[in-house]
PDB file of C-alpha atoms in Angstrom:
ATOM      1  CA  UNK A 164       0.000   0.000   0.000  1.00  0.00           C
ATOM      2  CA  UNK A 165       1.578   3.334  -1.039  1.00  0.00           C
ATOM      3  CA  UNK A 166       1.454   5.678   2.065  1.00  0.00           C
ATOM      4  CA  UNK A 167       0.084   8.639  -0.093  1.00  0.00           C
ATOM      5  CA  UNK A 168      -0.201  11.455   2.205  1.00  0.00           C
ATOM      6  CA  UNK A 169       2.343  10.562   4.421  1.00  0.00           C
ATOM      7  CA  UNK A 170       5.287  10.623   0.961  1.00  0.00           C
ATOM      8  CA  UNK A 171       3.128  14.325   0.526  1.00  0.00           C
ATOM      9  CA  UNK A 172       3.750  15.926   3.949  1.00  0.00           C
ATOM     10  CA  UNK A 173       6.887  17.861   2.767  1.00  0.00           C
ATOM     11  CA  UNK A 174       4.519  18.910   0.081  1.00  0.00           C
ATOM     12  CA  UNK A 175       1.963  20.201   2.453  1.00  0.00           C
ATOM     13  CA  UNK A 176       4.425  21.858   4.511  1.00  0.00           C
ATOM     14  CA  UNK A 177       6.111  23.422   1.527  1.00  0.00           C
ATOM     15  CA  UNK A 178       2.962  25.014   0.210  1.00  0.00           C
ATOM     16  CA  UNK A 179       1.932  26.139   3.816  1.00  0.00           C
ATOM     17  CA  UNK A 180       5.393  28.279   3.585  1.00  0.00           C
ATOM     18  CA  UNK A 181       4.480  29.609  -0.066  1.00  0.00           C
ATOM     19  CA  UNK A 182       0.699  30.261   0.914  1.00  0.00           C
ATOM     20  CA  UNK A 183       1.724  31.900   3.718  1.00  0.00           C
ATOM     21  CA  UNK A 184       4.835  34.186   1.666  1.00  0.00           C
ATOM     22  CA  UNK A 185       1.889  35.662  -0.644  1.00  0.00           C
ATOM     23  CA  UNK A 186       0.540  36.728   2.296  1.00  0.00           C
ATOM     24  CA  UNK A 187       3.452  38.936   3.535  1.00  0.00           C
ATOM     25  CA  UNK A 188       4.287  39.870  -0.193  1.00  0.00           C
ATOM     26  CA  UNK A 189       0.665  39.817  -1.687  1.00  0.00           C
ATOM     27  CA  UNK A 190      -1.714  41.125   1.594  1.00  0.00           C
ATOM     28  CA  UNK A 191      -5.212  41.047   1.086  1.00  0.00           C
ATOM     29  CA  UNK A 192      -7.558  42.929   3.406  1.00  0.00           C
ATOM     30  CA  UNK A 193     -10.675  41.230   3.536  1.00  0.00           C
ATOM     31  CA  UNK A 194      -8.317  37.698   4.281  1.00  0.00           C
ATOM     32  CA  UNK A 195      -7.991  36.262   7.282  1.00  0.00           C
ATOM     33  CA  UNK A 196      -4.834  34.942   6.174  1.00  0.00           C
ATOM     34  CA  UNK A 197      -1.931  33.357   9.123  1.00  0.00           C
ATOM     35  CA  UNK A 198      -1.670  33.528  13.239  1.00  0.00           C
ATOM     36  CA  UNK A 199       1.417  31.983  14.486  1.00  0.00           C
ATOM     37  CA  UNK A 200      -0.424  30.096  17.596  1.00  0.00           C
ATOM     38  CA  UNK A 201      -3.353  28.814  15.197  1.00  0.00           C
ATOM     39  CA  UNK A 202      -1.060  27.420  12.613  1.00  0.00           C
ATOM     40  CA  UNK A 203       1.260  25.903  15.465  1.00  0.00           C
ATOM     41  CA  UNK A 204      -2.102  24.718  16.903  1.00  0.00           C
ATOM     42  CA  UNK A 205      -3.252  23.551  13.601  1.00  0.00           C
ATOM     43  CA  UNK A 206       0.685  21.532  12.705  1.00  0.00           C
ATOM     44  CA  UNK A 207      -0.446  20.049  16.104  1.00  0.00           C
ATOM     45  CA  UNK A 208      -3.373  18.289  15.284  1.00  0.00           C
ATOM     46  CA  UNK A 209      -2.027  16.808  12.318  1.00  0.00           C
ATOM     47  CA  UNK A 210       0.667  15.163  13.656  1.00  0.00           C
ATOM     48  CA  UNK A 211      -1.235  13.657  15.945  1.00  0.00           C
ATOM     49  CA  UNK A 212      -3.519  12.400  13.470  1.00  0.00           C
ATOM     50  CA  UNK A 213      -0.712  10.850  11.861  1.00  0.00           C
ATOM     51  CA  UNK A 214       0.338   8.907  15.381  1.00  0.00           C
ATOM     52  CA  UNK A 215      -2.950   7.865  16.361  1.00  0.00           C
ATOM     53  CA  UNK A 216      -4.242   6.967  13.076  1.00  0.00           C
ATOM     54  CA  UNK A 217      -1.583   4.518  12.094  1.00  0.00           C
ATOM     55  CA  UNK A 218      -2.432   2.218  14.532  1.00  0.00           C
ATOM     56  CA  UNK A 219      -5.835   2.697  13.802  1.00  0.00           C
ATOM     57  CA  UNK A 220      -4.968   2.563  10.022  1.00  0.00           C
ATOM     58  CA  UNK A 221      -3.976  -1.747  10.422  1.00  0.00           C
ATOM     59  CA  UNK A 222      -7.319  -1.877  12.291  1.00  0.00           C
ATOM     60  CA  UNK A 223      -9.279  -0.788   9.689  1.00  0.00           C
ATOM     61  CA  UNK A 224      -7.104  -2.901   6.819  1.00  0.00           C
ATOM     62  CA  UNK A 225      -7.839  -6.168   8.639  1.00  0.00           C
ATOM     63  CA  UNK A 226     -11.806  -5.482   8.982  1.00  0.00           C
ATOM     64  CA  UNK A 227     -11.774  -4.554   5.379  1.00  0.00           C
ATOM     65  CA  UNK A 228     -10.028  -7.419   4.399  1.00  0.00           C
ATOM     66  CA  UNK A 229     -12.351  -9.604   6.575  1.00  0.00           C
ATOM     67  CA  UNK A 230     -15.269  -7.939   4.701  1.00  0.00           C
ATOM     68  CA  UNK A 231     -13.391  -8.734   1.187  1.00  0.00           C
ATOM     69  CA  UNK A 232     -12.957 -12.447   1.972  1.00  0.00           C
ATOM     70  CA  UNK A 233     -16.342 -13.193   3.462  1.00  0.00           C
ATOM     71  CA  UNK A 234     -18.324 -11.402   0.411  1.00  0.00           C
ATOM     72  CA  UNK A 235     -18.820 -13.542  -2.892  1.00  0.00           C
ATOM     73  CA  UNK A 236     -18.452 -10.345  -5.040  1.00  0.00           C
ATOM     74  CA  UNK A 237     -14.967  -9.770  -6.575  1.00  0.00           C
ATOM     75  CA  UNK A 238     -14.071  -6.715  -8.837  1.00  0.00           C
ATOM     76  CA  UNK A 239     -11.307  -6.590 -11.099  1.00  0.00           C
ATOM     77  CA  UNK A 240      -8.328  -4.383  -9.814  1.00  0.00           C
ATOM     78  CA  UNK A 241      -7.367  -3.858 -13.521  1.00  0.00           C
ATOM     79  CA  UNK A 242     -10.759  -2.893 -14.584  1.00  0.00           C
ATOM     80  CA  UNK A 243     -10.963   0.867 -15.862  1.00  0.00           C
ATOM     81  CA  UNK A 244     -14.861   0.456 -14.507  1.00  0.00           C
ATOM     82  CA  UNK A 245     -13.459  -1.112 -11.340  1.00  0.00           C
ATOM     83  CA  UNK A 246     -11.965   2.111 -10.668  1.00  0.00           C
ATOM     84  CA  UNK A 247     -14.457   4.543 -12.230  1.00  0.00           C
ATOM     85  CA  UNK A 248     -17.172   2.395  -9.489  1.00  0.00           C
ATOM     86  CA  UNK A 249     -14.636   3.198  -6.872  1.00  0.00           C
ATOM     87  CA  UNK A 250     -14.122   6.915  -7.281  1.00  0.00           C
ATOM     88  CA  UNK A 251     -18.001   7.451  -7.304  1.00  0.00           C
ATOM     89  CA  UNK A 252     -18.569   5.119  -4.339  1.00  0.00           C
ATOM     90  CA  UNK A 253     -15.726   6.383  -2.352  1.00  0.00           C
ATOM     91  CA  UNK A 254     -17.229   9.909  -2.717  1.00  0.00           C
ATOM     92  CA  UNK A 255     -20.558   9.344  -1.783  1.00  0.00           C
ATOM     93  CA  UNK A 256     -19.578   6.966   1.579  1.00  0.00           C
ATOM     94  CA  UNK A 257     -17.175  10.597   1.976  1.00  0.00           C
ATOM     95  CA  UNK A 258     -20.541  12.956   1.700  1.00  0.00           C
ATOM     96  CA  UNK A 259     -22.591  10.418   3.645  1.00  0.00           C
ATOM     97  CA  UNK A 260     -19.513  10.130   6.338  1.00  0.00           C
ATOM     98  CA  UNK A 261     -19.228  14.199   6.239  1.00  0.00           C
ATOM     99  CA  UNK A 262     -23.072  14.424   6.491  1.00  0.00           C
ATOM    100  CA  UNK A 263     -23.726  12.400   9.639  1.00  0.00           C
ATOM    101  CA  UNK A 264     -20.345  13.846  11.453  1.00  0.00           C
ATOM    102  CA  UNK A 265     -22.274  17.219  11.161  1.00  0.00           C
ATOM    103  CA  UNK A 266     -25.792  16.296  12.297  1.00  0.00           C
ATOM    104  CA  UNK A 267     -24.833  13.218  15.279  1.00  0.00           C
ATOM    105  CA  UNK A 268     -23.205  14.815  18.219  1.00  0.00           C
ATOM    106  CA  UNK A 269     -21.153  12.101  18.968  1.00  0.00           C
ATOM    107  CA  UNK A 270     -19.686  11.810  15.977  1.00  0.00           C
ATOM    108  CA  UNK A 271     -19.750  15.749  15.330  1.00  0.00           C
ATOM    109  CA  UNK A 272     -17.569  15.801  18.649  1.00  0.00           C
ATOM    110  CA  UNK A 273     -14.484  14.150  16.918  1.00  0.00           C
ATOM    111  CA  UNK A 274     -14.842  16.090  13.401  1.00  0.00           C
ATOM    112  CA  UNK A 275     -15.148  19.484  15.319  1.00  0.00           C
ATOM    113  CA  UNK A 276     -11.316  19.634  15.685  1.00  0.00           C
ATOM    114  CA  UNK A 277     -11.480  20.397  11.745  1.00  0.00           C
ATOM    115  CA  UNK A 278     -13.630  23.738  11.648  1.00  0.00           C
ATOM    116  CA  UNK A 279     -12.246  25.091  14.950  1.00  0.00           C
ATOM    117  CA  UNK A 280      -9.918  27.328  13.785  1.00  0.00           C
ATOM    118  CA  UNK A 281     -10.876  31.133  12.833  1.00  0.00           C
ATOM    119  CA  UNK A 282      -8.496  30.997  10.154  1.00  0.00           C
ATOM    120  CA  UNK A 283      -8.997  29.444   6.444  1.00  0.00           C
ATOM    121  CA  UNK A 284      -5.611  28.472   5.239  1.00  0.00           C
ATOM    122  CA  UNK A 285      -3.912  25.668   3.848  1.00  0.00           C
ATOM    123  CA  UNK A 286      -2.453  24.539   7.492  1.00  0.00           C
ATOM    124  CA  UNK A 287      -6.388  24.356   8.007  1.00  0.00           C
ATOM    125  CA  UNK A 288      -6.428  20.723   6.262  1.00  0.00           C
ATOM    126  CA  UNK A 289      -4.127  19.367   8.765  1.00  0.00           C
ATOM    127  CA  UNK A 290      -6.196  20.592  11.840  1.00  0.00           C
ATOM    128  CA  UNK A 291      -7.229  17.120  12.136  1.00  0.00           C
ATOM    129  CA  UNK A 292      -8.989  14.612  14.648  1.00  0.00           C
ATOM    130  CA  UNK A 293      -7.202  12.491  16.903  1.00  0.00           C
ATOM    131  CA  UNK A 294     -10.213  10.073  17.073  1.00  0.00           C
ATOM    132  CA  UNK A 295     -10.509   8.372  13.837  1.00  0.00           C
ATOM    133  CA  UNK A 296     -12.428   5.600  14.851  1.00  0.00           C
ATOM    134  CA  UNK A 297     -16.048   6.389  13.563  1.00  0.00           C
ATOM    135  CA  UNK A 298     -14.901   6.753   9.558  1.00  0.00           C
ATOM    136  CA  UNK A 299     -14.936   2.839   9.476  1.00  0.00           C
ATOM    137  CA  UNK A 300     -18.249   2.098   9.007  1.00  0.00           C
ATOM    138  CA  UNK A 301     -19.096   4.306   5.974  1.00  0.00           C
ATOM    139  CA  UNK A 302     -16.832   2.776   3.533  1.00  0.00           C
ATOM    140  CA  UNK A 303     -17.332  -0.825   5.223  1.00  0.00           C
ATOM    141  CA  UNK A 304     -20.125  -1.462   2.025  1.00  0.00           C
ATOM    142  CA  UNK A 305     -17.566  -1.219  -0.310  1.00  0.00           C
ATOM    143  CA  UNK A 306     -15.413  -3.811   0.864  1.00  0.00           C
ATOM    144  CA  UNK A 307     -18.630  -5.948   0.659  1.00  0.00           C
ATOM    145  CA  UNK A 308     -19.204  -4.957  -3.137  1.00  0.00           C
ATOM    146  CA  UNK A 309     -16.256  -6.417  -3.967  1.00  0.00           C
ATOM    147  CA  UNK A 310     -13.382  -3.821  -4.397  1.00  0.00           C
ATOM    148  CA  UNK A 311     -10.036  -4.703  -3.028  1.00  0.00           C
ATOM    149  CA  UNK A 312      -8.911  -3.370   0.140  1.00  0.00           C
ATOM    150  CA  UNK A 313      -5.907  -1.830  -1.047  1.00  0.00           C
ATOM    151  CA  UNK A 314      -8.436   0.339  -3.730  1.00  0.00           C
ATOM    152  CA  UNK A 315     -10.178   1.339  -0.556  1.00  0.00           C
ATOM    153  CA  UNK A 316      -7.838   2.930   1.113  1.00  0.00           C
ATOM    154  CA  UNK A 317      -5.835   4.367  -1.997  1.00  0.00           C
ATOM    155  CA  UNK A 318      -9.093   6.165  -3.100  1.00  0.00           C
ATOM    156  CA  UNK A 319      -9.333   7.520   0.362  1.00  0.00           C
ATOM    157  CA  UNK A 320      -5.788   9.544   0.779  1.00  0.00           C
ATOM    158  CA  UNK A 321      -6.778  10.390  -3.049  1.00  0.00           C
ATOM    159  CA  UNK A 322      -9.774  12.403  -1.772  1.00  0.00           C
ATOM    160  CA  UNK A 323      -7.936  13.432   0.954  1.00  0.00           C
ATOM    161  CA  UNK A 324      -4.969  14.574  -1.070  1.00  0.00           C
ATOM    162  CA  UNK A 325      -7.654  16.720  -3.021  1.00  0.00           C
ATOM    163  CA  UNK A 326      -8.827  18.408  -0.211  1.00  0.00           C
ATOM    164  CA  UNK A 327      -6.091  19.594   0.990  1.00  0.00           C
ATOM    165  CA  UNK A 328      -6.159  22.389  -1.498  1.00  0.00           C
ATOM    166  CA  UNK A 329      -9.318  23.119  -1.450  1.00  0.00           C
ATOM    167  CA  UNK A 330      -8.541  25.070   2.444  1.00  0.00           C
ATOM    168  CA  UNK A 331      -7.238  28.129   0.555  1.00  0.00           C
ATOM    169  CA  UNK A 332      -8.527  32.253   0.474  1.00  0.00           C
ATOM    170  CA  UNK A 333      -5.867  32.681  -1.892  1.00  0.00           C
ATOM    171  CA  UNK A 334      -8.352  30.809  -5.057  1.00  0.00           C
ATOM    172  CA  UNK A 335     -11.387  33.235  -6.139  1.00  0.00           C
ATOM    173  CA  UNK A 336     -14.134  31.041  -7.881  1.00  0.00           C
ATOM    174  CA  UNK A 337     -13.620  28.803 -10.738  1.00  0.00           C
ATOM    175  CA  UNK A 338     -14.376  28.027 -14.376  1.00  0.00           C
ATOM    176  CA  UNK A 339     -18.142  27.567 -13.645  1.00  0.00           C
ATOM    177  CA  UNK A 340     -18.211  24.196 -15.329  1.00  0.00           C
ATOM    178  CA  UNK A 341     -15.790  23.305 -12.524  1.00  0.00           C
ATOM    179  CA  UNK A 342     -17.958  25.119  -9.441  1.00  0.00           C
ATOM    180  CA  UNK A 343     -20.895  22.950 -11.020  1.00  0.00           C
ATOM    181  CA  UNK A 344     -19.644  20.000 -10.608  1.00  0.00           C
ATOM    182  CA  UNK A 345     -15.854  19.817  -8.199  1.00  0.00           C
ATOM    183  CA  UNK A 346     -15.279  20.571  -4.920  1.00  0.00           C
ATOM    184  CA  UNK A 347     -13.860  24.189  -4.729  1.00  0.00           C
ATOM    185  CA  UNK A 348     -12.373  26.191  -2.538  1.00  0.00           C
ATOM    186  CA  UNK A 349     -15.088  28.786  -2.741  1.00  0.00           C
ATOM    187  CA  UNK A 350     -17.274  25.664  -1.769  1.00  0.00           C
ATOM    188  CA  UNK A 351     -15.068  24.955   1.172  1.00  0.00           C
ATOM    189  CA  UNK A 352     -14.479  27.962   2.385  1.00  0.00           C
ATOM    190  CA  UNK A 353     -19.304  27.720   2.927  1.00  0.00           C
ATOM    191  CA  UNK A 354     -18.865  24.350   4.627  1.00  0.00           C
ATOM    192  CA  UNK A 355     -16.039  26.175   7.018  1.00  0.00           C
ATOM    193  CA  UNK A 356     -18.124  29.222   7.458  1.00  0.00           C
ATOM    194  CA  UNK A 357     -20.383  29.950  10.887  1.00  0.00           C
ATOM    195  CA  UNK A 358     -22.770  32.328   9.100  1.00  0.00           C
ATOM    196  CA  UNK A 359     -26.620  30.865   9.305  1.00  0.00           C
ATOM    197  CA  UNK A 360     -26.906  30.355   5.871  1.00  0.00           C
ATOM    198  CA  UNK A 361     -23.449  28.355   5.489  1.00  0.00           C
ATOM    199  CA  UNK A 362     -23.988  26.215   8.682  1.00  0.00           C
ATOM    200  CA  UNK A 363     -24.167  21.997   7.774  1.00  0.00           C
ATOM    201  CA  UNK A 364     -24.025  22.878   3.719  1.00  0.00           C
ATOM    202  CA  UNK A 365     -21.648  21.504   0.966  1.00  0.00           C
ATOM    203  CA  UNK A 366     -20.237  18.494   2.442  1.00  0.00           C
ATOM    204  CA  UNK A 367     -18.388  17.048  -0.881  1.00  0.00           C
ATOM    205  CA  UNK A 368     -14.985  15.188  -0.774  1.00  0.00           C
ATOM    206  CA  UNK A 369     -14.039  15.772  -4.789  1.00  0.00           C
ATOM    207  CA  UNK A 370     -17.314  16.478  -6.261  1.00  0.00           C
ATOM    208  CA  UNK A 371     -20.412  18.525  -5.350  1.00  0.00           C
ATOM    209  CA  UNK A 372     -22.986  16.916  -7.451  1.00  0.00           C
ATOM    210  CA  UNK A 373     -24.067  15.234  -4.298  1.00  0.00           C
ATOM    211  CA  UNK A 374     -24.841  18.443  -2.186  1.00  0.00           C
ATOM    212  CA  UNK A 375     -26.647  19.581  -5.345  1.00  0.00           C
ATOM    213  CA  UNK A 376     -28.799  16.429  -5.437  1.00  0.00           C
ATOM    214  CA  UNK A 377     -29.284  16.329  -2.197  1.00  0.00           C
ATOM    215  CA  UNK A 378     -30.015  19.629  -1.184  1.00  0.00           C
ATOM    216  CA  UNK A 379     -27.380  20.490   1.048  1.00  0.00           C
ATOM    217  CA  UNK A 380     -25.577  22.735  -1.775  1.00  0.00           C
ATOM    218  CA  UNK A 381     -25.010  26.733  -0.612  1.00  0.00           C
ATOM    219  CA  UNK A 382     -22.949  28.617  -3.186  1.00  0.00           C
ATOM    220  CA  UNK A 383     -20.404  31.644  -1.703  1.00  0.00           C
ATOM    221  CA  UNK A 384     -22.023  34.987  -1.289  1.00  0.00           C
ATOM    222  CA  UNK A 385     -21.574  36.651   2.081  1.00  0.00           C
ATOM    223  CA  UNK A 386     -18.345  36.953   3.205  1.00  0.00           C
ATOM    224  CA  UNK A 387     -17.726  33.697   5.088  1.00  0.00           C
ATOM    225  CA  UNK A 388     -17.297  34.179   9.388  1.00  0.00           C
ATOM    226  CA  UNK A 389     -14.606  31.259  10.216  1.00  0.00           C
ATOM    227  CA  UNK A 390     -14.864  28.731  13.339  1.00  0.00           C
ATOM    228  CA  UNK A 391     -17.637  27.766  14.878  1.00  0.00           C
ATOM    229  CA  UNK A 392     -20.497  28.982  15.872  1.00  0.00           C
ATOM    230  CA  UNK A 393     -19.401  28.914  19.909  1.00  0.00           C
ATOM    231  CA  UNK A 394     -15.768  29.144  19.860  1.00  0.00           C
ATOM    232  CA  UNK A 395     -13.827  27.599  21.858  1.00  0.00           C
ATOM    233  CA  UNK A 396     -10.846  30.261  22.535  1.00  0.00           C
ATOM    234  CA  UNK A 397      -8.063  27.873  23.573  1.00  0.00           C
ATOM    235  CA  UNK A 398      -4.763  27.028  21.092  1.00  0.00           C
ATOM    236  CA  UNK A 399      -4.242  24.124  23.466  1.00  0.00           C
ATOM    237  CA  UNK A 400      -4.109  20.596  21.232  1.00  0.00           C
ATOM    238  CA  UNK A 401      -5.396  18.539  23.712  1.00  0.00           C
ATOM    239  CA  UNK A 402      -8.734  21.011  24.597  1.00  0.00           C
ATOM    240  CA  UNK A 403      -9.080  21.039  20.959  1.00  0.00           C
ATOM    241  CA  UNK A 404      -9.066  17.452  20.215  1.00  0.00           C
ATOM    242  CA  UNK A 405     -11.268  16.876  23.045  1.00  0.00           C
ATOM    243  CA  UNK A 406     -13.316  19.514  24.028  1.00  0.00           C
ATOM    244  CA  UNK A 407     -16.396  18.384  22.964  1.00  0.00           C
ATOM    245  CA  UNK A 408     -16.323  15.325  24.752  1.00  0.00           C
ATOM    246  CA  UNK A 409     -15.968  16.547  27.458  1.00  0.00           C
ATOM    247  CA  UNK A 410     -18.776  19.148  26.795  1.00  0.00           C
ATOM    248  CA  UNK A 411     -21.521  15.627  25.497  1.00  0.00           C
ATOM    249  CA  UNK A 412     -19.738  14.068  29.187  1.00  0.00           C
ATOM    250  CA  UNK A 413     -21.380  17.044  31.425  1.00  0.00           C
ATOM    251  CA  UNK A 414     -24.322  17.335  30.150  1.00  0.00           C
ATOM    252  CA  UNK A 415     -25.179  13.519  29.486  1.00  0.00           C
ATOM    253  CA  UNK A 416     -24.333  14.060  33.703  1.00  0.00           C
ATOM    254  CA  UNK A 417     -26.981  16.516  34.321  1.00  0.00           C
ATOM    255  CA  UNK A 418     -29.372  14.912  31.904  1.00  0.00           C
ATOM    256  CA  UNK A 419     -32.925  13.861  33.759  1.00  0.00           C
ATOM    257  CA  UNK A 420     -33.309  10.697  31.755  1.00  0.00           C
ATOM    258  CA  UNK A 421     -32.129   8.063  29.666  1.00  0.00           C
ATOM    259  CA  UNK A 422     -34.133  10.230  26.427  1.00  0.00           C
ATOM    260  CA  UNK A 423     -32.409  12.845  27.408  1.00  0.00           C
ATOM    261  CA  UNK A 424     -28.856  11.407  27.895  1.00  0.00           C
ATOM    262  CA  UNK A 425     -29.585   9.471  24.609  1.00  0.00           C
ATOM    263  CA  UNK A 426     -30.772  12.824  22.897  1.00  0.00           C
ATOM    264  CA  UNK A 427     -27.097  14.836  23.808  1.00  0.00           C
ATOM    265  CA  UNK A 428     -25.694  11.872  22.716  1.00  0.00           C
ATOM    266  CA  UNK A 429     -27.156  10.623  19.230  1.00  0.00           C
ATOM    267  CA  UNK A 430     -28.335  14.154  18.862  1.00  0.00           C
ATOM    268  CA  UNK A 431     -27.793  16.948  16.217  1.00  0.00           C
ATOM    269  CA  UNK A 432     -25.514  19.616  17.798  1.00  0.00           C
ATOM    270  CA  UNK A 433     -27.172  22.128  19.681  1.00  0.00           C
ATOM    271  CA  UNK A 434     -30.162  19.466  20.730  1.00  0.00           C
ATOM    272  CA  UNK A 435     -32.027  20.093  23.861  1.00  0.00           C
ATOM    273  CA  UNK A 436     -34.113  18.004  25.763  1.00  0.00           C
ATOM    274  CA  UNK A 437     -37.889  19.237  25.149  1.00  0.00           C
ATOM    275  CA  UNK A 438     -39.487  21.167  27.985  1.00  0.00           C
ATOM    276  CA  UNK A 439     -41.805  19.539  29.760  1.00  0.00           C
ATOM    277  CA  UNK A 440     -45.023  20.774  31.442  1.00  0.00           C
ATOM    278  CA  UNK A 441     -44.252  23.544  34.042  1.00  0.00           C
ATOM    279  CA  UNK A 442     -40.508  22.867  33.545  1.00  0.00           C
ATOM    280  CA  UNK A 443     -39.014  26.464  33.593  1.00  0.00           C
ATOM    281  CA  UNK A 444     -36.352  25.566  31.151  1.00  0.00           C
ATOM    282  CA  UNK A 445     -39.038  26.482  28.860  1.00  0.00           C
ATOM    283  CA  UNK A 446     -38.669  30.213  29.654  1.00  0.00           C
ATOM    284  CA  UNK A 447     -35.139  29.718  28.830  1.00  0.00           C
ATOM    285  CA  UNK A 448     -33.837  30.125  25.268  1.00  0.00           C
ATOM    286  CA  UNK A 449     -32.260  27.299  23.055  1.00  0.00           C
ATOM    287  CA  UNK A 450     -28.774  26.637  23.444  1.00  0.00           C
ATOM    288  CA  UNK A 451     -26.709  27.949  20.345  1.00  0.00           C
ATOM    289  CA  UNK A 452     -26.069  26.039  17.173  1.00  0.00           C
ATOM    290  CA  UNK A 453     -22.663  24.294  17.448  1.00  0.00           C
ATOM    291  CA  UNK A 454     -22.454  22.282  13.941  1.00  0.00           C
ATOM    292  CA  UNK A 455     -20.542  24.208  11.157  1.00  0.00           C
TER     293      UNK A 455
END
């Protein structure tokens, strides 16, 4: 298996420099452009994405490879249709794996670490979550279909490897044949945004046919508000890997119930329990939004 973004870290590093150059030689105003602290913070998270997800990286070959021996189906690895099936599948399980990490609380606690910064720059991509544990299941089906393991994961650091440039200010919109149909960064830069209108919108890994389809597409307009839509004011790795955790842990505490606890839980962000009769919680107004 090549180790595809792990050979492209000096690449990623090398652009960060450039990216952040054009800023000191090329300013732009209405940019948000670099903080020393938030990229350090930012550098943080991704190496320890990198330690804790290798580990984690042999778990998920061997259940994969489990899948692949137990299912009947078997796809050709030299098929061109093989791998044209694979990049379509790999980026819908991506939208469908972005989609429920935004609306399940649980889940939404470990992708948080990704839109916590207030800044939108290339060092953004590798503010990354140190618990990689719930991706598994979403790409699980097309082990099961028959495409190799190896394809799997290959396809994955592909998208990933894509992505990376999308967390740019420094790219204005596209060809519009391309904003119809990729991933851009002016599409990014909505899903990272804490405005109302951008909040749980364009979740696409390479494409975003799928937000269009399925009506969670929001093109740029406003100028986009970074972070979320609490923030969390700390540069400190482990409060930002881990924050929200802690946050589900207290109030799954002071919950009244086992709805309740369930409801913080399996919840979307922001969920809170309904008021019940002569409850004066009612009088009380809803906690804020937290998804971006």
């Amino acid at each position: 298996m090549i180790p595809v973004i792990e050979l492209a870290i000096p690449l990623f590093l090398l652009l960060i420099v450039i990216e952040a150059l054009s800023y000191r030689f090329l300013p732009d105003d209405e940019e948000r452009g670099f903080e020393a602290r938030d990229t350090a913070t930012s550098l943080s998270m991704g190496a320890g994405s990198q330690v804790v997800g290798f580990p984690w990286k042999i778990v998920t070959v061997v259940v994969y490879a489990a899948a692949y021996t137990v299912t009947p189906l078997r796809l050709s690895t030299s098929s061109p249709w093989t791998w044209l099936l694979l990049f379509f599948a790999d980026d819908l399980a991506y939208y469908l794996f972005h989609r429920a990490h935004h609306r399940i609380r649980v889940l939404w606690a470990s992708h948080v670490v990704h839109h916590s910064s207030l800044r939108y720059n290339l060092s953004t991509a590798l503010r990354q979550s140190w618990t990689p544990m719930t991706t598994l299941p979403f790409w699980l089906p097309l082990a099961l279909i028959g495409i190799a393991p190896w394809m799997i994961l290959l396809q994955q650091s592909i998208s990933l490897l894509y992505q990376f440039f999308l967390h740019t200010e420094r790219v204005d919109k596209l060809w519009r044949p391309v904003e119809l149909v990729m991933n851009t960064p002016s599409h990014h830069r909505v899903h990272h945004g804490s405005n109302s209108a951008y909040l749980d919108r364009n979740y696409g890994g390479i494409l975003i046919v799928w937000d269009r389809l399925l009506r969670t597409f929001e093109p740029e307009g406003e100028r986009v508000t970074y972070g979320l839509t609490k923030n969390i004011g700390t540069f400190n790795p482990l409060r930002v890997a881990f924050h929200e955790f802690a946050a589900i842990g207290r109030d799954v505490r002071a919950a009244a119930g086992l709805r309740d606890r369930l409801g913080f839980v399996f919840g979307p962000p922001g969920w809170s329990p309904t008021p019940r009769r002569g409850d004066t919680a009612a009088l009380a107004p809803p906690p804020p939004r937290l998804s971006t």
